[in-house]
Short mmCIF file of C-alpha atoms in Angstrom, two decimals:
data_model
loop_
_atom_site.label_atom_id
_atom_site.label_comp_id
_atom_site.label_asym_id
_atom_site.label_seq_id
_atom_site.Cartn_x
_atom_site.Cartn_y
_atom_site.Cartn_z
CA UNK A 1 137.92 90.18 86.78
CA UNK A 2 136.70 92.41 83.98
CA UNK A 3 133.94 89.91 83.13
CA UNK A 4 132.75 89.66 86.76
CA UNK A 5 129.58 91.66 86.20
CA UNK A 6 128.71 89.77 83.02
CA UNK A 7 129.34 86.42 84.69
CA UNK A 8 127.18 87.51 87.63
CA UNK A 9 124.37 88.44 85.24
CA UNK A 10 124.64 85.12 83.43
CA UNK A 11 124.60 83.28 86.76
CA UNK A 12 121.52 85.23 87.85
CA UNK A 13 119.82 84.45 84.54
CA UNK A 14 120.52 80.74 84.93
CA UNK A 15 119.31 80.70 88.54
CA UNK A 16 116.23 82.71 87.56
CA UNK A 17 115.50 80.20 84.77
CA UNK A 18 115.75 77.37 87.31
CA UNK A 19 113.46 79.30 89.73
CA UNK A 20 111.00 79.92 86.88
CA UNK A 21 111.00 76.21 86.06
CA UNK A 22 110.41 75.42 89.75
CA UNK A 23 107.66 78.06 89.77
CA UNK A 24 106.93 78.40 93.50
CA UNK A 25 106.42 81.49 95.63
CA UNK A 26 109.12 80.32 98.03
CA UNK A 27 111.68 79.86 95.19
CA UNK A 28 111.06 83.40 93.89
CA UNK A 29 111.34 84.86 97.41
CA UNK A 30 114.61 83.01 98.05
CA UNK A 31 115.95 84.33 94.72
CA UNK A 32 115.01 87.93 95.61
CA UNK A 33 116.57 87.55 99.03
CA UNK A 34 119.79 86.04 97.73
CA UNK A 35 120.14 88.27 94.64
CA UNK A 36 118.44 91.59 95.47
CA UNK A 37 120.48 93.51 92.87
CA UNK A 38 119.70 91.13 90.00
CA UNK A 39 117.97 92.49 86.89
CA UNK A 40 115.48 89.61 87.19
CA UNK A 41 114.20 90.75 90.63
CA UNK A 42 111.43 92.86 89.06
CA UNK A 43 110.25 89.86 86.98
CA UNK A 44 110.63 87.59 90.01
CA UNK A 45 108.34 89.91 91.99
CA UNK A 46 105.73 89.86 89.22
CA UNK A 47 105.90 86.07 88.88
CA UNK A 48 105.75 85.59 92.66
CA UNK A 49 102.72 87.89 92.89
CA UNK A 50 100.98 85.95 90.10
CA UNK A 51 101.65 82.61 91.77
CA UNK A 52 100.62 83.90 95.20
CA UNK A 53 97.40 85.28 93.72
CA UNK A 54 96.70 81.94 92.00
CA UNK A 55 97.06 80.19 95.36
CA UNK A 56 94.72 82.75 96.93
CA UNK A 57 92.19 82.13 94.14
CA UNK A 58 92.37 78.38 94.83
CA UNK A 59 91.68 78.99 98.53
CA UNK A 60 88.87 81.43 97.62
CA UNK A 61 88.20 82.70 101.12
CA UNK A 62 88.13 86.15 102.66
CA UNK A 63 91.14 85.71 104.94
CA UNK A 64 93.35 84.56 102.02
CA UNK A 65 92.56 87.76 100.05
CA UNK A 66 93.16 89.93 103.16
CA UNK A 67 96.51 88.22 103.79
CA UNK A 68 97.52 88.71 100.12
CA UNK A 69 96.66 92.43 100.20
CA UNK A 70 98.63 92.90 103.44
CA UNK A 71 101.62 90.81 102.33
CA UNK A 72 101.87 92.14 98.75
CA UNK A 73 100.48 95.70 98.86
CA UNK A 74 102.32 96.71 95.64
CA UNK A 75 101.24 93.68 93.59
CA UNK A 76 99.36 94.26 90.34
CA UNK A 77 96.65 91.87 91.57
CA UNK A 78 95.87 93.90 94.73
CA UNK A 79 92.95 95.73 93.09
CA UNK A 80 91.55 92.45 91.83
CA UNK A 81 92.06 90.93 95.30
CA UNK A 82 90.21 93.89 96.82
CA UNK A 83 87.33 93.33 94.39
CA UNK A 84 87.19 89.66 95.37
CA UNK A 85 87.40 90.67 99.03
CA UNK A 86 84.49 93.08 98.54
CA UNK A 87 82.46 90.41 96.71
CA UNK A 88 83.12 87.81 99.43
CA UNK A 89 82.29 90.39 102.10
CA UNK A 90 79.08 91.16 100.25
CA UNK A 91 78.26 87.46 99.84
CA UNK A 92 79.02 86.78 103.52
CA UNK A 93 76.88 89.76 104.55
CA UNK A 94 74.12 88.34 102.33
CA UNK A 95 74.55 84.96 104.01
CA UNK A 96 74.50 86.69 107.41
CA UNK A 97 71.35 88.53 106.39
CA UNK A 98 69.89 85.28 105.11
CA UNK A 99 70.76 83.59 108.42
CA UNK A 100 69.15 86.47 110.30
CA UNK A 101 66.05 86.25 108.12
CA UNK A 102 66.02 82.47 108.57
CA UNK A 103 66.30 82.97 112.33
CA UNK A 104 63.47 85.53 112.23
CA UNK A 105 61.37 83.16 110.09
CA UNK A 106 62.02 80.30 112.53
CA UNK A 107 61.10 82.53 115.48
CA UNK A 108 57.97 83.68 113.64
CA UNK A 109 57.15 80.07 112.81
CA UNK A 110 57.59 79.07 116.46
CA UNK A 111 55.35 81.97 117.53
CA UNK A 112 52.74 80.98 114.93
CA UNK A 113 52.87 77.35 116.12
CA UNK A 114 52.57 78.54 119.74
CA UNK A 115 49.59 80.73 118.77
CA UNK A 116 48.06 77.77 116.91
CA UNK A 117 48.52 75.58 120.00
CA UNK A 118 46.96 78.27 122.18
CA UNK A 119 44.12 78.65 119.67
CA UNK A 120 43.55 74.88 119.66
CA UNK A 121 43.43 74.89 123.47
CA UNK A 122 41.00 77.83 123.38
CA UNK A 123 38.87 76.07 120.75
CA UNK A 124 38.87 72.89 122.86
CA UNK A 125 37.89 74.88 125.95
CA UNK A 126 35.21 76.76 123.99
CA UNK A 127 33.84 73.48 122.61
CA UNK A 128 33.88 71.94 126.10
CA UNK A 129 32.05 74.92 127.63
CA UNK A 130 29.61 75.02 124.70
CA UNK A 131 28.77 71.31 125.13
CA UNK A 132 28.55 71.81 128.91
CA UNK A 133 26.21 74.79 128.39
CA UNK A 134 24.02 72.76 126.00
CA UNK A 135 23.86 69.86 128.49
CA UNK A 136 23.00 72.25 131.34
CA UNK A 137 20.36 73.94 129.15
CA UNK A 138 18.85 70.54 128.22
CA UNK A 139 18.83 69.44 131.88
CA UNK A 140 17.26 72.76 132.84
CA UNK A 141 14.56 72.36 130.17
CA UNK A 142 13.91 68.77 131.35
CA UNK A 143 13.71 70.01 134.96
CA UNK A 144 11.27 72.77 133.94
CA UNK A 145 9.09 70.30 132.01
CA UNK A 146 9.29 67.83 134.93
CA UNK A 147 8.32 70.60 137.35
CA UNK A 148 5.40 71.63 135.11
CA UNK A 149 4.37 67.97 134.80
CA UNK A 150 4.59 67.47 138.55
CA UNK A 151 2.50 70.58 139.14
CA UNK A 152 -0.11 69.36 136.65
CA UNK A 153 -0.08 65.90 138.25
CA UNK A 154 -0.35 67.45 141.72
CA UNK A 155 -3.23 69.64 140.53
CA UNK A 156 -4.94 66.64 138.98
CA UNK A 157 -4.45 64.63 142.15
CA UNK A 158 -5.83 67.53 144.18
CA UNK A 159 -8.84 67.71 141.87
CA UNK A 160 -9.34 63.95 142.10
CA UNK A 161 -8.99 64.17 145.88
CA UNK A 162 -11.62 66.90 145.96
CA UNK A 163 -13.92 64.75 143.76
CA UNK A 164 -13.37 61.76 146.08
CA UNK A 165 -14.03 63.89 149.15
CA UNK A 166 -17.18 65.28 147.52
CA UNK A 167 -18.25 61.73 146.62
CA UNK A 168 -17.60 60.60 150.18
CA UNK A 169 -19.68 63.51 151.47
CA UNK A 170 -22.48 62.58 149.06
CA UNK A 171 -22.26 58.92 150.11
CA UNK A 172 -22.34 59.89 153.77
CA UNK A 173 -25.26 62.18 153.09
CA UNK A 174 -27.12 59.47 151.17
CA UNK A 175 -26.28 57.00 153.87
CA UNK A 176 -27.60 59.41 156.48
CA UNK A 177 -30.74 59.94 154.41
CA UNK A 178 -31.28 56.18 154.16
CA UNK A 179 -30.74 55.74 157.88
CA UNK A 180 -33.07 58.64 158.55
CA UNK A 181 -35.63 57.10 156.15
CA UNK A 182 -35.34 53.70 157.85
CA UNK A 183 -35.70 55.31 161.24
CA UNK A 184 -38.68 57.32 160.04
CA UNK A 185 -40.29 54.19 158.55
CA UNK A 186 -39.60 52.35 161.79
CA UNK A 187 -41.15 55.19 163.70
CA UNK A 188 -44.27 55.12 161.49
CA UNK A 189 -44.42 51.33 161.72
CA UNK A 190 -44.07 51.49 165.47
CA UNK A 191 -46.83 54.07 165.61
CA UNK A 192 -49.28 52.09 163.46
CA UNK A 193 -48.66 48.54 164.71
CA UNK A 194 -49.80 47.50 168.17
CA UNK A 195 -47.24 46.57 170.72
CA UNK A 196 -45.68 43.12 170.78
CA UNK A 197 -47.39 42.29 174.04
CA UNK A 198 -50.78 43.07 172.63
CA UNK A 199 -50.12 41.02 169.55
CA UNK A 200 -49.07 38.07 171.61
#
């Protein structure tokens, strides 16, 4: 029919209006597949790209932007998607760096805590050895003073022993002198007095 082309265009317009009212990526793709020669295909592509990009924005993750760029390389939103991809990459690298720094901080913290524990053990050991050294020093001083005291006491005892021995010698000497004196007196008495027989 002479009006075939016009009727086809009108049909395509009506279907495109229905697709636009439906407003889904799948509807636009079905339209482009079924009516590739339609004048509305260009607008369908633009609308599909907009809707697909909106869905990607809702997902807001790196993989969604990568998939969009790969699936719709000629879309007007590709540059914007690449910018978002770059930003997300940058943010994720920042998060990775933050995680690394956090890991380093945790490791450093663990090392510091380990060093603190070691330092506490060393301080405890140092305190123990210091107290032990003080006790040993005190015991040594006490032993020295005890030794000095014992030597003084021993010396004093020796001196007292010497005094006693000297006193004993003097007593023995005096005793001997007395005995000698008695014997001498007896001898004189015996010499002066007559014998017992004569007296009787």
